[in-house]
Amino acid sequence: MIIDGKKIAETLRQKLKKEIIEIKSSFKSVPGLTVILIGEDAASKIYVKNKEKFSKEIGINSEVIKYPENIEEKEVLTKIIELNKNKKVSGILVQLPLPKHINKQKVIETILPEKDVDGFHPINVGNLSSGYDSKIPCTPLGCFILLKEIEKNLSGKHAVVIGRSNLNGKPMAQLLLKENCTVTITHSKTKDLKSQCNKADIIIAAVGKPKLVKGDWVKKNAIVIDVGINKTSDGIVGDVDFNEVSKVARAITPVPGGVGPMTIACLLRNTVECFKRANS
Ligand code: GUN
């Protein structure tokens, strides 16, 4: 079975759109999302454009602030502090990666945890890892929703997460732990990744290596979620060898059209959640 992330994301966006219509009639205002884009990274520009487009489509008040590559860190921090105070702004996102002279940690920590739609602030990271209510990073949240579409009860399942980034691998592992999965987090220094994957009921590949996960790495009937977006001479491919793995897996996400659309839909969801929290 191929997991249709595009369709599931569309359903989520439609649900949020309806919710925003109700919010508008009760509160006479709508959720607002401000995205800060620094520099000229081509992929970031595309992501930010899509974030803006889908925000507007469902009725979020979307704003993009663009800064040149050489902007001073201080100016960015001052803008974030201003946005923190602005009641019309429910969520703030600073697109990563940042230019080298800007301290990513400082930027993330300056965003109010209540407006941190990325779930990157240490308060949100800590809440998630303590099993408390938290903002959840958009990509792992998207993976999690897709997983739950296939399997409602994840308790006792063995999940192998490939990659330990703050954006994906670590929060993904926390979400799976919360669902009582047995979680193995693997990374570039893991020995014999194939044998780790062979034990998995669930594989989340978030490592950025084209077609790394092969058919004989995957247990029959495993669920495979592919977070990778790799540009190759064959076009965009994931971290999973789709042709091989789709023959053995019970369910698999395609690239493109799997996790990608879910990431943006979850950003919209987080923005609406931030608004509701701020107004409850
Ligand atoms: N760059 C790539 N993915 C992301 C994301 O989820 N959030 C932000 N802020 N930057 C990114």
XYZ file of C-alpha atoms and ligand atoms in Angstrom:
291
model
C 0.000 0.000 0.000
C 1.226 3.469 -0.888
C 0.446 6.104 1.727
C -1.055 9.133 -0.021
C 0.431 12.035 1.936
C -0.918 14.539 -0.557
C -4.495 13.431 0.051
C -4.139 13.157 3.825
C -2.562 16.654 3.924
C -5.420 18.026 1.814
C -7.972 16.548 4.241
C -6.126 18.127 7.185
C -6.004 21.522 5.431
C -9.745 21.394 4.690
C -10.465 20.624 8.335
C -8.291 23.586 9.410
C -9.956 25.857 6.861
C -13.370 25.089 8.384
C -11.973 25.631 11.861
C -10.609 29.051 10.850
C -14.043 30.077 9.518
C -15.482 29.246 12.960
C -12.599 31.055 14.710
C -13.215 34.133 12.581
C -16.872 34.296 13.507
C -16.203 33.801 17.238
C -13.050 35.891 17.694
C -13.336 38.422 14.836
C -9.698 37.629 14.079
C -7.758 34.802 12.414
C -4.495 32.974 13.232
C -1.375 34.755 11.943
C 1.887 33.174 10.822
C 5.081 35.156 10.247
C 7.937 33.427 8.420
C 11.428 34.932 8.380
C 13.583 34.009 5.394
C 17.248 35.007 5.402
C 19.423 34.810 2.289
C 19.043 33.116 -1.052
C 18.976 29.373 -0.362
C 16.985 28.000 -3.318
C 15.237 25.183 -1.441
C 14.319 27.503 1.453
C 12.753 29.984 -0.968
C 10.513 27.236 -2.405
C 9.527 25.960 1.044
C 8.667 29.462 2.257
C 6.627 30.224 -0.863
C 4.599 27.049 -0.309
C 4.126 27.842 3.372
C 2.735 31.243 2.398
C 0.508 29.854 -0.355
C -1.096 27.147 1.781
C -1.470 29.486 4.783
C -3.403 31.982 2.667
C -5.507 29.243 1.099
C -6.951 28.183 4.443
C -7.415 31.719 5.792
C -4.289 32.195 7.937
C -2.966 35.740 7.968
C 0.446 35.015 6.448
C 3.436 37.321 6.328
C 6.946 36.639 5.005
C 9.841 38.847 6.115
C 12.844 38.565 3.821
C 16.353 39.608 4.861
C 19.553 39.641 2.809
C 22.281 37.063 3.564
C 24.418 39.679 5.358
C 21.731 40.898 7.786
C 23.032 41.412 11.317
C 21.954 38.908 13.932
C 20.840 41.737 16.214
C 18.327 42.998 13.682
C 16.761 39.548 13.337
C 16.523 39.140 17.126
C 14.954 42.598 17.482
C 12.338 41.680 14.862
C 11.540 38.407 16.674
C 11.077 40.283 19.964
C 8.696 42.675 18.190
C 6.737 39.727 16.711
C 6.600 38.060 20.140
C 4.693 41.102 21.407
C 2.386 41.409 18.392
C -1.026 39.936 19.264
C -1.868 39.416 15.578
C 1.036 36.995 15.225
C 0.125 33.525 16.535
C 3.180 31.725 15.187
C 6.754 32.619 14.206
C 9.006 30.483 12.007
C 12.585 31.284 11.036
C 13.472 29.186 7.999
C 16.625 27.079 8.411
C 19.453 26.838 7.479
C 20.719 30.247 8.588
C 23.837 32.050 7.347
C 26.916 31.064 9.398
C 27.250 34.403 11.210
C 23.790 34.026 12.770
C 23.556 31.892 15.901
C 20.748 29.397 15.311
C 20.343 28.582 18.999
C 19.986 32.264 19.917
C 17.363 32.753 17.206
C 15.348 29.708 18.290
C 15.518 30.681 21.959
C 14.340 34.225 21.222
C 11.022 33.012 19.785
C 8.404 32.760 22.556
C 7.725 29.051 23.193
C 4.002 29.839 22.835
C 4.612 31.097 19.276
C 7.178 28.453 18.319
C 5.262 26.695 15.510
C 8.372 24.621 14.709
C 8.581 23.161 18.207
C 12.346 23.837 18.249
C 12.521 25.948 21.442
C 14.206 24.029 24.311
C 11.034 24.458 26.411
C 9.008 22.660 23.750
C 11.739 20.060 23.186
C 11.832 19.440 26.948
C 8.057 19.189 27.233
C 7.915 16.691 24.376
C 10.679 14.548 25.847
C 8.997 14.640 29.274
C 5.770 13.417 27.656
C 3.993 16.707 28.420
C 1.820 18.755 26.132
C 4.108 20.525 23.653
C 4.485 22.111 20.239
C 5.603 19.261 17.981
C 8.017 19.782 15.056
C 6.074 19.696 11.786
C 7.869 16.925 9.880
C 7.821 14.284 12.641
C 4.233 15.261 13.432
C 3.379 14.696 9.760
C 5.093 11.280 9.826
C 3.230 10.401 12.992
C -0.179 11.279 11.498
C 0.602 9.145 8.425
C 1.665 6.250 10.642
C -1.537 6.470 12.661
C -3.583 6.360 9.441
C -2.122 2.899 8.850
C -1.904 1.581 12.400
C -4.004 2.998 15.234
C -2.283 1.013 17.972
C 1.489 1.385 17.915
C 2.013 -0.029 21.410
C 4.820 -2.587 21.583
C 5.898 -2.091 17.982
C 9.607 -1.889 17.293
C 10.399 1.369 15.511
C 13.800 2.094 13.983
C 14.491 5.773 13.359
C 17.345 6.452 10.954
C 18.823 9.876 11.755
C 19.136 11.777 15.029
C 18.584 15.384 14.000
C 16.758 17.889 16.194
C 14.378 18.541 13.288
C 13.318 14.953 12.685
C 14.993 11.954 14.274
C 14.954 12.971 17.941
C 11.394 14.367 18.103
C 10.172 11.420 16.015
C 11.652 9.016 18.545
C 9.916 10.904 21.378
C 6.533 10.696 19.640
C 6.960 6.953 19.118
C 8.033 6.436 22.732
C 4.912 8.265 23.884
C 2.907 5.669 21.935
C 4.727 2.852 23.755
C 6.867 1.790 20.823
C 10.268 0.246 21.445
C 12.500 2.767 19.719
C 15.964 2.358 18.251
C 17.599 5.582 17.118
C 20.311 4.945 14.549
C 22.791 7.328 12.934
C 25.930 7.563 10.839
C 28.057 5.702 13.420
C 25.570 2.835 13.869
C 27.105 -0.526 13.060
C 25.202 -2.791 10.689
C 22.188 -0.587 10.021
C 20.677 -3.320 7.865
C 20.386 -5.738 10.792
C 18.796 -3.000 12.936
C 16.232 -2.303 10.213
C 15.538 -6.032 9.784
C 14.042 -6.042 13.302
C 11.716 -3.106 12.687
C 7.929 -3.092 12.464
C 8.231 0.600 11.616
C 11.098 2.360 9.835
C 11.400 6.136 9.745
C 14.182 7.133 7.346
C 15.333 10.717 7.945
C 18.990 10.742 7.061
C 19.398 12.407 3.646
C 21.040 9.474 1.812
C 19.394 8.599 -1.501
C 17.845 5.090 -1.633
C 19.774 3.943 1.450
C 17.111 1.520 2.715
C 16.961 -1.542 0.458
C 14.342 -4.249 0.018
C 16.293 -6.856 2.017
C 16.606 -4.409 4.983
C 12.858 -4.458 5.529
C 10.767 -7.061 7.352
C 7.712 -8.265 5.469
C 4.707 -6.118 6.428
C 6.735 -3.336 8.016
C 5.521 0.264 7.686
C 8.107 2.532 6.066
C 8.020 6.337 6.290
C 10.497 8.135 4.055
C 11.450 11.676 5.142
C 14.296 12.053 2.612
C 14.213 14.558 -0.218
C 17.401 14.019 -2.244
C 18.190 15.616 -5.581
C 19.884 13.031 -7.844
C 20.409 12.506 -11.567
C 17.249 10.305 -11.380
C 15.307 13.309 -10.037
C 14.052 13.691 -6.444
C 14.347 10.450 -4.480
C 13.876 9.540 -0.838
C 16.112 7.730 1.658
C 14.312 4.498 0.761
C 14.685 2.482 -2.418
C 10.981 2.712 -3.252
C 10.938 0.095 -6.052
C 12.522 -2.552 -3.850
C 10.906 -1.705 -0.512
C 7.356 -1.254 -1.857
C 7.433 -4.973 -2.765
C 7.939 -6.060 0.858
C 6.481 -3.329 3.063
C 2.886 -3.314 4.246
C 2.756 0.436 3.633
C 5.243 3.014 2.358
C 5.277 6.753 1.695
C 6.339 7.874 -1.784
C 8.771 10.727 -2.493
C 7.431 13.151 -3.554
C 3.835 13.045 -2.294
C 4.384 11.395 1.089
C 5.787 13.250 4.090
C 6.471 16.553 2.227
C 2.864 17.795 1.968
C 2.245 16.759 5.584
C 5.023 19.033 6.891
C 3.268 22.168 5.652
C -0.182 20.948 6.726
C 1.228 20.377 10.234
C 2.724 23.870 10.280
C -0.767 25.228 9.579
C -2.156 22.990 12.316
C 0.450 24.249 14.788
C -0.381 27.860 13.883
C -4.084 27.275 14.553
C -3.184 25.530 17.848
C -1.051 28.532 18.887
C -3.965 30.874 18.159
C -6.393 28.725 20.170
C -4.013 28.559 23.142
C -3.459 32.312 23.086
C -7.211 32.937 23.030
C -8.427 30.342 25.507
N 14.232 23.945 7.052
C 13.927 22.692 6.631
N 12.896 22.185 7.359
C 12.543 23.152 8.238
C 11.526 23.222 9.247
O 10.751 22.280 9.496
N 11.482 24.400 9.941
C 12.330 25.439 9.696
N 12.208 26.525 10.442
N 13.285 25.381 8.777
C 13.371 24.253 8.051
